[in-house]
mmCIF file of C-alpha atoms in Angstrom:
data_model
loop_
_atom_site.group_PDB
_atom_site.id
_atom_site.type_symbol
_atom_site.label_atom_id
_atom_site.label_comp_id
_atom_site.label_asym_id
_atom_site.label_seq_id
_atom_site.Cartn_x
_atom_site.Cartn_y
_atom_site.Cartn_z
ATOM 1 C CA UNK I 1291 -0.259 0.080 0.124
ATOM 2 C CA UNK I 1292 1.587 3.121 -0.614
ATOM 3 C CA UNK I 1293 2.023 5.704 2.235
ATOM 4 C CA UNK I 1294 0.620 9.110 0.394
ATOM 5 C CA UNK I 1295 -2.162 9.608 -2.240
ATOM 6 C CA UNK I 1296 -1.778 12.636 -4.169
ATOM 7 C CA UNK I 1297 -5.484 13.214 -5.870
ATOM 8 C CA UNK I 1298 -5.657 15.194 -9.062
ATOM 9 C CA UNK I 1299 -8.983 16.811 -9.924
ATOM 10 C CA UNK I 1300 -8.775 17.265 -14.432
ATOM 11 C CA UNK I 1301 -10.558 19.502 -16.372
ATOM 12 C CA UNK I 1302 -9.599 20.680 -19.475
ATOM 13 C CA UNK I 1303 -5.972 20.512 -18.726
ATOM 14 C CA UNK I 1304 -3.689 19.554 -21.795
ATOM 15 C CA UNK I 1305 -1.905 21.947 -21.409
ATOM 16 C CA UNK I 1306 -0.766 21.946 -17.669
ATOM 17 C CA UNK I 1307 -1.252 18.636 -16.704
ATOM 18 C CA UNK I 1308 2.167 16.785 -18.162
ATOM 19 C CA UNK I 1309 3.970 18.892 -15.759
ATOM 20 C CA UNK I 1310 1.612 18.927 -13.399
ATOM 21 C CA UNK I 1311 2.193 14.728 -12.826
ATOM 22 C CA UNK I 1312 5.914 15.041 -13.406
ATOM 23 C CA UNK I 1313 6.464 17.248 -10.653
ATOM 24 C CA UNK I 1314 5.022 14.028 -8.931
ATOM 25 C CA UNK I 1315 7.231 11.951 -11.007
ATOM 26 C CA UNK I 1316 10.245 13.720 -9.985
ATOM 27 C CA UNK I 1317 9.696 13.175 -6.316
ATOM 28 C CA UNK I 1318 12.496 12.735 -3.783
ATOM 29 C CA UNK I 1319 9.948 10.497 -2.268
ATOM 30 C CA UNK I 1320 8.813 7.908 -3.853
ATOM 31 C CA UNK I 1321 6.365 5.587 -1.802
ATOM 32 C CA UNK I 1322 3.528 7.597 -3.457
ATOM 33 C CA UNK I 1323 0.307 6.767 -5.707
ATOM 34 C CA UNK I 1324 -1.648 8.892 -8.278
ATOM 35 C CA UNK I 1325 -5.029 9.142 -8.970
ATOM 36 C CA UNK I 1326 -6.055 10.981 -11.928
ATOM 37 C CA UNK I 1327 -10.159 12.357 -11.865
ATOM 38 C CA UNK I 1328 -10.873 13.810 -15.393
ATOM 39 C CA UNK I 1329 -14.007 14.707 -14.894
ATOM 40 C CA UNK I 1330 -15.826 15.727 -18.526
ATOM 41 C CA UNK I 1331 -12.808 16.872 -20.510
ATOM 42 C CA UNK I 1332 -13.077 17.324 -24.262
ATOM 43 C CA UNK I 1333 -9.829 18.186 -24.954
ATOM 44 C CA UNK I 1334 -6.811 15.720 -24.654
ATOM 45 C CA UNK I 1335 -6.249 15.317 -21.056
ATOM 46 C CA UNK I 1336 -7.892 12.080 -20.865
ATOM 47 C CA UNK I 1337 -5.330 10.275 -23.335
ATOM 48 C CA UNK I 1338 -2.499 12.267 -21.514
ATOM 49 C CA UNK I 1339 -3.616 11.125 -18.296
ATOM 50 C CA UNK I 1340 -3.838 7.479 -20.104
ATOM 51 C CA UNK I 1341 -0.368 7.872 -21.523
ATOM 52 C CA UNK I 1342 1.329 8.326 -17.892
ATOM 53 C CA UNK I 1343 -0.630 5.620 -16.325
ATOM 54 C CA UNK I 1344 0.579 3.368 -18.994
ATOM 55 C CA UNK I 1345 3.865 4.395 -18.468
ATOM 56 C CA UNK I 1346 3.742 4.016 -14.488
ATOM 57 C CA UNK I 1347 1.785 1.673 -12.237
ATOM 58 C CA UNK I 1348 1.389 3.856 -9.367
ATOM 59 C CA UNK I 1349 -0.690 6.376 -11.981
ATOM 60 C CA UNK I 1350 -4.160 5.346 -11.185
ATOM 61 C CA UNK I 1351 -6.034 7.010 -14.183
ATOM 62 C CA UNK I 1352 -10.570 7.778 -13.355
ATOM 63 C CA UNK I 1353 -12.660 8.662 -16.650
ATOM 64 C CA UNK I 1354 -15.963 10.776 -15.901
ATOM 65 C CA UNK I 1355 -17.517 11.466 -19.111
ATOM 66 C CA UNK I 1356 -19.846 14.231 -17.497
ATOM 67 C CA UNK I 1357 -18.787 17.207 -15.620
ATOM 68 C CA UNK I 1358 -19.867 17.506 -12.106
ATOM 69 C CA UNK I 1359 -17.435 19.730 -10.613
ATOM 70 C CA UNK I 1360 -13.626 19.699 -8.562
ATOM 71 C CA UNK I 1361 -15.739 19.013 -5.475
ATOM 72 C CA UNK I 1362 -16.876 15.161 -6.790
ATOM 73 C CA UNK I 1363 -13.420 14.755 -8.473
ATOM 74 C CA UNK I 1364 -11.707 14.778 -5.195
ATOM 75 C CA UNK I 1365 -14.340 13.277 -3.467
ATOM 76 C CA UNK I 1366 -13.861 10.499 -6.019
ATOM 77 C CA UNK I 1367 -10.087 10.454 -6.119
ATOM 78 C CA UNK I 1368 -10.694 9.787 -2.399
ATOM 79 C CA UNK I 1369 -12.941 7.204 -2.007
ATOM 80 C CA UNK I 1370 -9.998 5.261 -4.557
ATOM 81 C CA UNK I 1371 -7.193 6.402 -2.313
ATOM 82 C CA UNK I 1372 -5.382 3.578 -0.294
ATOM 83 C CA UNK I 1373 -2.642 5.689 0.966
ATOM 84 C CA UNK I 1374 -2.345 6.390 4.516
ATOM 85 C CA UNK I 1375 -1.917 10.178 3.689
ATOM 86 C CA UNK I 1376 -3.723 12.169 1.642
ATOM 87 C CA UNK I 1377 -2.115 15.323 -0.713
ATOM 88 C CA UNK I 1378 -4.089 17.384 -3.078
ATOM 89 C CA UNK I 1379 -2.526 18.847 -6.013
ATOM 90 C CA UNK I 1380 -4.671 21.279 -8.809
ATOM 91 C CA UNK I 1381 -3.587 20.348 -12.529
ATOM 92 C CA UNK I 1382 -2.075 23.484 -13.482
ATOM 93 C CA UNK I 1383 -0.052 23.838 -10.134
ATOM 94 C CA UNK I 1384 3.533 21.479 -9.100
ATOM 95 C CA UNK I 1385 4.768 20.353 -6.523
ATOM 96 C CA UNK I 1386 8.463 21.407 -6.092
ATOM 97 C CA UNK I 1387 11.036 17.979 -5.830
ATOM 98 C CA UNK I 1388 11.341 17.694 -1.871
ATOM 99 C CA UNK I 1389 7.434 18.812 -1.527
ATOM 100 C CA UNK I 1390 6.306 14.874 -0.440
ATOM 101 C CA UNK I 1391 9.401 14.081 1.595
ATOM 102 C CA UNK I 1392 9.562 17.319 3.438
ATOM 103 C CA UNK I 1393 5.569 16.898 4.759
ATOM 104 C CA UNK I 1394 6.585 13.351 5.666
ATOM 105 C CA UNK I 1395 9.695 13.739 7.650
ATOM 106 C CA UNK I 1396 7.244 16.714 9.066
ATOM 107 C CA UNK I 1397 5.024 14.026 10.199
ATOM 108 C CA UNK I 1398 7.712 11.399 11.692
ATOM 109 C CA UNK I 1399 9.534 13.774 13.612
ATOM 110 C CA UNK I 1400 7.301 15.789 14.863
ATOM 111 C CA UNK I 1401 4.813 12.827 15.606
ATOM 112 C CA UNK I 1402 2.112 14.782 14.212
ATOM 113 C CA UNK I 1403 -0.738 13.419 11.708
ATOM 114 C CA UNK I 1404 -0.942 16.716 9.650
ATOM 115 C CA UNK I 1405 1.877 18.387 7.884
ATOM 116 C CA UNK I 1406 1.657 21.826 6.284
ATOM 117 C CA UNK I 1407 3.945 24.185 4.159
ATOM 118 C CA UNK I 1408 4.327 27.593 2.463
ATOM 119 C CA UNK I 1409 3.808 28.152 -1.454
ATOM 120 C CA UNK I 1410 5.100 30.246 -4.259
ATOM 121 C CA UNK I 1411 2.428 32.452 -6.283
ATOM 122 C CA UNK I 1412 3.307 32.629 -9.966
ATOM 123 C CA UNK I 1413 2.134 35.432 -11.667
ATOM 124 C CA UNK I 1414 3.105 37.796 -15.010
ATOM 125 C CA UNK I 1415 4.623 40.084 -12.403
ATOM 126 C CA UNK I 1416 6.907 37.711 -10.389
ATOM 127 C CA UNK I 1417 7.066 34.980 -8.377
ATOM 128 C CA UNK I 1418 6.058 35.168 -4.179
ATOM 129 C CA UNK I 1419 6.117 32.990 -1.582
ATOM 130 C CA UNK I 1420 3.336 32.984 0.690
ATOM 131 C CA UNK I 1421 3.574 30.967 4.715
ATOM 132 C CA UNK I 1422 0.763 28.749 5.762
ATOM 133 C CA UNK I 1423 1.836 30.175 9.756
ATOM 134 C CA UNK I 1424 5.602 30.078 10.798
ATOM 135 C CA UNK I 1425 7.278 27.283 11.224
ATOM 136 C CA UNK I 1426 6.167 25.367 14.352
ATOM 137 C CA UNK I 1427 4.319 22.040 15.802
ATOM 138 C CA UNK I 1428 0.499 23.297 16.663
ATOM 139 C CA UNK I 1429 -1.781 21.215 18.882
ATOM 140 C CA UNK I 1430 -5.597 21.400 18.939
ATOM 141 C CA UNK I 1431 -6.073 24.579 20.569
ATOM 142 C CA UNK I 1432 -3.353 26.358 18.875
ATOM 143 C CA UNK I 1433 -5.037 25.036 15.835
ATOM 144 C CA UNK I 1434 -8.217 26.261 16.473
ATOM 145 C CA UNK I 1435 -7.083 29.862 17.410
ATOM 146 C CA UNK I 1436 -4.546 29.940 13.916
ATOM 147 C CA UNK I 1437 -6.928 27.790 11.569
ATOM 148 C CA UNK I 1438 -10.619 26.702 12.056
ATOM 149 C CA UNK I 1439 -11.553 30.262 13.978
ATOM 150 C CA UNK I 1440 -9.970 32.407 11.253
ATOM 151 C CA UNK I 1441 -11.828 29.840 9.183
ATOM 152 C CA UNK I 1442 -15.062 30.200 10.561
ATOM 153 C CA UNK I 1443 -15.684 34.020 11.397
ATOM 154 C CA UNK I 1444 -12.271 36.214 10.375
ATOM 155 C CA UNK I 1445 -13.110 36.938 6.553
ATOM 156 C CA UNK I 1446 -12.710 40.528 6.173
ATOM 157 C CA UNK I 1447 -9.856 41.692 7.922
ATOM 158 C CA UNK I 1448 -6.826 41.674 5.546
ATOM 159 C CA UNK I 1449 -4.980 39.568 5.367
ATOM 160 C CA UNK I 1450 -7.217 36.291 5.046
ATOM 161 C CA UNK I 1451 -6.550 33.285 5.953
ATOM 162 C CA UNK I 1452 -6.614 31.292 2.516
ATOM 163 C CA UNK I 1453 -8.088 28.294 2.343
ATOM 164 C CA UNK I 1454 -5.925 26.019 0.445
ATOM 165 C CA UNK I 1455 -5.976 22.453 0.713
ATOM 166 C CA UNK I 1456 -2.870 22.219 -1.571
ATOM 167 C CA UNK I 1457 -0.598 22.732 1.855
ATOM 168 C CA UNK I 1458 -1.104 20.035 4.008
ATOM 169 C CA UNK I 1459 -0.818 16.304 4.413
ATOM 170 C CA UNK I 1460 -3.665 14.980 5.437
ATOM 171 C CA UNK I 1461 -4.446 12.277 7.679
ATOM 172 C CA UNK I 1462 -6.589 9.448 5.904
ATOM 173 C CA UNK I 1463 -7.499 8.057 8.705
ATOM 174 C CA UNK I 1464 -9.096 11.373 10.161
ATOM 175 C CA UNK I 1465 -10.824 12.210 6.895
ATOM 176 C CA UNK I 1466 -12.660 8.640 7.133
ATOM 177 C CA UNK I 1467 -13.481 8.872 10.435
ATOM 178 C CA UNK I 1468 -15.371 11.987 10.725
ATOM 179 C CA UNK I 1469 -16.603 11.631 7.052
ATOM 180 C CA UNK I 1470 -15.561 14.550 6.170
ATOM 181 C CA UNK I 1471 -16.012 15.140 2.096
ATOM 182 C CA UNK I 1472 -16.088 17.671 -0.712
ATOM 183 C CA UNK I 1473 -19.680 19.534 -1.897
ATOM 184 C CA UNK I 1474 -20.762 22.606 -4.233
ATOM 185 C CA UNK I 1475 -18.579 24.841 -6.670
ATOM 186 C CA UNK I 1476 -18.533 27.857 -3.552
ATOM 187 C CA UNK I 1477 -15.307 27.569 -0.947
ATOM 188 C CA UNK I 1478 -15.476 23.899 -0.490
ATOM 189 C CA UNK I 1479 -12.011 24.066 0.151
ATOM 190 C CA UNK I 1480 -12.501 26.005 3.521
ATOM 191 C CA UNK I 1481 -15.057 24.219 4.714
ATOM 192 C CA UNK I 1482 -13.553 20.654 4.131
ATOM 193 C CA UNK I 1483 -10.453 22.408 6.384
ATOM 194 C CA UNK I 1484 -12.794 23.691 9.355
ATOM 195 C CA UNK I 1485 -13.913 20.287 9.643
ATOM 196 C CA UNK I 1486 -11.022 18.912 8.637
ATOM 197 C CA UNK I 1487 -8.909 20.809 11.241
ATOM 198 C CA UNK I 1488 -11.745 20.242 14.296
ATOM 199 C CA UNK I 1489 -10.783 16.851 13.905
ATOM 200 C CA UNK I 1490 -6.827 17.143 13.534
ATOM 201 C CA UNK I 1491 -4.713 17.054 16.625
ATOM 202 C CA UNK I 1492 -1.117 17.937 16.559
ATOM 203 C CA UNK I 1493 -0.372 20.047 12.580
ATOM 204 C CA UNK I 1494 3.828 20.460 11.638
ATOM 205 C CA UNK I 1495 4.485 23.294 9.923
ATOM 206 C CA UNK I 1496 7.653 24.121 7.514
ATOM 207 C CA UNK I 1497 7.989 27.945 5.847
ATOM 208 C CA UNK I 1498 9.830 26.280 2.989
ATOM 209 C CA UNK I 1499 8.195 26.822 -0.131
ATOM 210 C CA UNK I 1500 6.393 23.094 -1.363
ATOM 211 C CA UNK I 1501 3.562 24.299 -3.906
ATOM 212 C CA UNK I 1502 4.004 26.254 -6.730
ATOM 213 C CA UNK I 1503 0.475 27.860 -7.649
ATOM 214 C CA UNK I 1504 -0.311 29.106 -10.454
ATOM 215 C CA UNK I 1505 -2.024 32.560 -9.646
ATOM 216 C CA UNK I 1506 -4.116 34.145 -13.008
ATOM 217 C CA UNK I 1507 -4.220 37.710 -12.134
ATOM 218 C CA UNK I 1508 -6.951 37.717 -14.710
ATOM 219 C CA UNK I 1509 -10.081 36.153 -13.176
ATOM 220 C CA UNK I 1510 -10.612 38.913 -11.164
ATOM 221 C CA UNK I 1511 -13.056 39.805 -13.793
ATOM 222 C CA UNK I 1512 -14.658 36.723 -12.948
ATOM 223 C CA UNK I 1513 -17.880 35.213 -14.867
ATOM 224 C CA UNK I 1514 -21.689 36.008 -13.774
ATOM 225 C CA UNK I 1515 -22.783 32.805 -11.451
ATOM 226 C CA UNK I 1516 -26.855 33.500 -11.747
ATOM 227 C CA UNK I 1517 -27.202 31.311 -8.689
ATOM 228 C CA UNK I 1518 -24.808 32.343 -6.566
ATOM 229 C CA UNK I 1519 -26.796 33.428 -3.652
ATOM 230 C CA UNK I 1520 -27.873 29.755 -3.698
ATOM 231 C CA UNK I 1521 -24.962 28.432 -3.768
ATOM 232 C CA UNK I 1522 -23.980 30.989 -0.989
ATOM 233 C CA UNK I 1523 -27.274 29.834 0.970
ATOM 234 C CA UNK I 1524 -26.066 26.030 1.111
ATOM 235 C CA UNK I 1525 -22.320 27.009 2.109
ATOM 236 C CA UNK I 1526 -23.769 28.691 5.199
ATOM 237 C CA UNK I 1527 -25.967 25.774 5.905
ATOM 238 C CA UNK I 1528 -23.098 23.543 5.942
ATOM 239 C CA UNK I 1529 -21.119 26.097 7.725
ATOM 240 C CA UNK I 1530 -23.537 26.480 10.399
ATOM 241 C CA UNK I 1531 -23.826 22.795 10.915
ATOM 242 C CA UNK I 1532 -19.952 22.470 11.048
ATOM 243 C CA UNK I 1533 -20.065 24.630 13.842
ATOM 244 C CA UNK I 1534 -22.743 23.777 15.630
ATOM 245 C CA UNK I 1535 -21.428 20.332 15.500
ATOM 246 C CA UNK I 1536 -17.706 20.912 16.273
ATOM 247 C CA UNK I 1537 -18.807 23.676 19.082
ATOM 248 C CA UNK I 1538 -17.282 26.490 17.717
ATOM 249 C CA UNK I 1539 -19.851 29.608 18.469
ATOM 250 C CA UNK I 1540 -18.200 30.937 21.682
ATOM 251 C CA UNK I 1541 -15.229 31.148 19.237
ATOM 252 C CA UNK I 1542 -15.964 33.756 16.985
ATOM 253 C CA UNK I 1543 -20.281 34.681 18.326
ATOM 254 C CA UNK I 1544 -19.902 36.876 15.045
ATOM 255 C CA UNK I 1545 -18.867 34.181 12.359
ATOM 256 C CA UNK I 1546 -22.499 34.940 10.315
ATOM 257 C CA UNK I 1547 -22.276 38.410 10.142
ATOM 258 C CA UNK I 1548 -18.556 37.693 9.193
ATOM 259 C CA UNK I 1549 -19.340 35.662 7.003
ATOM 260 C CA UNK I 1550 -22.696 37.330 5.319
ATOM 261 C CA UNK I 1551 -20.516 40.194 4.853
ATOM 262 C CA UNK I 1552 -17.746 38.813 3.034
ATOM 263 C CA UNK I 1553 -20.822 36.912 0.495
ATOM 264 C CA UNK I 1554 -22.788 39.648 0.189
ATOM 265 C CA UNK I 1555 -19.051 41.565 -0.742
ATOM 266 C CA UNK I 1556 -18.611 38.829 -3.549
ATOM 267 C CA UNK I 1557 -22.464 38.379 -4.394
ATOM 268 C CA UNK I 1558 -22.383 42.352 -5.331
ATOM 269 C CA UNK I 1559 -19.247 42.266 -7.585
ATOM 270 C CA UNK I 1560 -20.734 39.247 -9.382
ATOM 271 C CA UNK I 1561 -23.971 41.242 -10.103
ATOM 272 C CA UNK I 1562 -21.837 44.085 -11.650
ATOM 273 C CA UNK I 1563 -19.379 41.014 -13.360
ATOM 274 C CA UNK I 1564 -18.961 42.275 -16.969
ATOM 275 C CA UNK I 1565 -20.883 39.336 -18.737
ATOM 276 C CA UNK I 1566 -24.713 39.601 -16.694
ATOM 277 C CA UNK I 1567 -26.581 40.506 -19.202
ATOM 278 C CA UNK I 1568 -28.599 42.454 -16.314
ATOM 279 C CA UNK I 1569 -29.360 46.032 -17.210
ATOM 280 C CA UNK I 1570 -27.347 48.742 -15.193
ATOM 281 C CA UNK I 1571 -30.488 49.803 -13.655
ATOM 282 C CA UNK I 1572 -31.664 46.065 -13.357
ATOM 283 C CA UNK I 1573 -27.906 45.150 -11.611
ATOM 284 C CA UNK I 1574 -28.700 48.190 -8.535
ATOM 285 C CA UNK I 1575 -32.147 46.794 -8.226
ATOM 286 C CA UNK I 1576 -30.441 43.478 -7.122
ATOM 287 C CA UNK I 1577 -27.778 44.341 -5.013
ATOM 288 C CA UNK I 1578 -30.406 46.855 -2.902
ATOM 289 C CA UNK I 1579 -32.412 43.129 -2.382
ATOM 290 C CA UNK I 1580 -29.819 41.627 -1.705
ATOM 291 C CA UNK I 1581 -28.878 43.913 0.813
ATOM 292 C CA UNK I 1582 -32.220 44.254 2.010
ATOM 293 C CA UNK I 1583 -32.008 40.353 2.963
ATOM 294 C CA UNK I 1584 -32.431 39.459 6.286
ATOM 295 C CA UNK I 1585 -29.026 38.201 6.953
ATOM 296 C CA UNK I 1586 -27.470 40.471 5.479
ATOM 297 C CA UNK I 1587 -29.133 43.271 6.315
ATOM 298 C CA UNK I 1588 -28.849 42.484 9.703
ATOM 299 C CA UNK I 1589 -24.852 41.726 9.356
ATOM 300 C CA UNK I 1590 -25.048 45.230 7.619
ATOM 301 C CA UNK I 1591 -26.830 46.738 10.615
ATOM 302 C CA UNK I 1592 -24.454 45.157 13.333
ATOM 303 C CA UNK I 1593 -21.131 45.100 12.076
ATOM 304 C CA UNK I 1594 -18.949 47.739 10.505
ATOM 305 C CA UNK I 1595 -16.311 46.221 7.913
ATOM 306 C CA UNK I 1596 -12.717 47.284 8.787
ATOM 307 C CA UNK I 1597 -9.237 46.450 7.731
ATOM 308 C CA UNK I 1598 -10.624 45.187 4.180
ATOM 309 C CA UNK I 1599 -8.577 46.075 0.820
ATOM 310 C CA UNK I 1600 -9.324 49.804 -0.367
ATOM 311 C CA UNK I 1601 -11.538 49.195 -3.027
ATOM 312 C CA UNK I 1602 -13.807 46.278 -0.949
ATOM 313 C CA UNK I 1603 -13.442 48.871 2.062
ATOM 314 C CA UNK I 1604 -15.116 51.943 -0.428
ATOM 315 C CA UNK I 1605 -18.041 49.488 -1.216
ATOM 316 C CA UNK I 1606 -18.841 48.287 2.686
ATOM 317 C CA UNK I 1607 -19.019 52.279 3.260
ATOM 318 C CA UNK I 1608 -21.508 52.832 0.301
ATOM 319 C CA UNK I 1609 -23.611 50.126 1.281
ATOM 320 C CA UNK I 1610 -23.866 50.798 4.657
ATOM 321 C CA UNK I 1611 -24.698 54.210 3.774
ATOM 322 C CA UNK I 1612 -27.311 53.120 1.109
ATOM 323 C CA UNK I 1613 -25.638 54.930 -1.702
ATOM 324 C CA UNK I 1614 -26.473 52.387 -4.860
ATOM 325 C CA UNK I 1615 -26.420 54.829 -6.914
ATOM 326 C CA UNK I 1616 -23.001 55.810 -6.505
ATOM 327 C CA UNK I 1617 -21.764 52.062 -5.902
ATOM 328 C CA UNK I 1618 -23.472 51.282 -9.237
ATOM 329 C CA UNK I 1619 -21.387 54.021 -10.974
ATOM 330 C CA UNK I 1620 -18.464 53.259 -9.654
ATOM 331 C CA UNK I 1621 -18.844 49.579 -10.878
ATOM 332 C CA UNK I 1622 -20.089 50.774 -13.909
ATOM 333 C CA UNK I 1623 -16.368 52.723 -14.212
ATOM 334 C CA UNK I 1624 -14.168 49.880 -12.893
ATOM 335 C CA UNK I 1625 -15.966 47.004 -15.112
ATOM 336 C CA UNK I 1626 -16.522 49.257 -18.263
ATOM 337 C CA UNK I 1627 -19.988 48.006 -18.373
#
């Protein structure tokens, strides 16, 4: 049985999948299996994955004819994984050659159930390392303070703790015992991490960047999501369930208001996305309706966001002042709509 199972969801990735897989093949630590899940691809990704599997028996490929999304692809990988530990890798990213060896050594040396690392952000303007946490070993209380509570209720003030699952080596036994899986297409990583770290006991962290993350700055002009609020409502339902099950309420009493504000800011940006077919007037009315929802209205009236990025702080201030016409005009200029 392999020590580590590496799970890679693959969708329309023929430009990236070769270097991604090759970064696993080149690992100094070789006791692994690689699970590639193609998810309704219509490009050459499945054939490339099959080629790697034919050349190395540690590579296993699972083909899905229809696209069901990254959560279902990862869940399939979790069901098929045979390793004692689980690592996730996105198809357009790559591991550094010492990644698995370093994470495995952290586990062994510190008797930890989980290991984590820094990563490198690859951008058109240059590369920069980003820490997970300061190097060290974190027990259950520290994990809650440093990871769980920030994911639960610190979603506004900068810097926001990112829910990147590929920075960790997870215990497969913890995942199975707690029945932790992914759901949905919105912030599924955050919920996965929250629930996992409510069950983890000991985390070892290195400041060495072991993961290369391709950060596409062009994605800032994101595509319009017609069903965003339906997805967000389900996200809040799941977050509520985790909070109750793991008894997190006392740690961040205003987590709902904080999370609703974070979701509202994304929802407003979504309404003003360039490819939204609504008219400008319809978008402004939609934003006003969002702010009038009981959950959002309560957050707006009881919590004044501070420490946001300058643009988001301006949006939050305009929302709290009910200056929706001005807000709309600013987005018209920003997004050229």
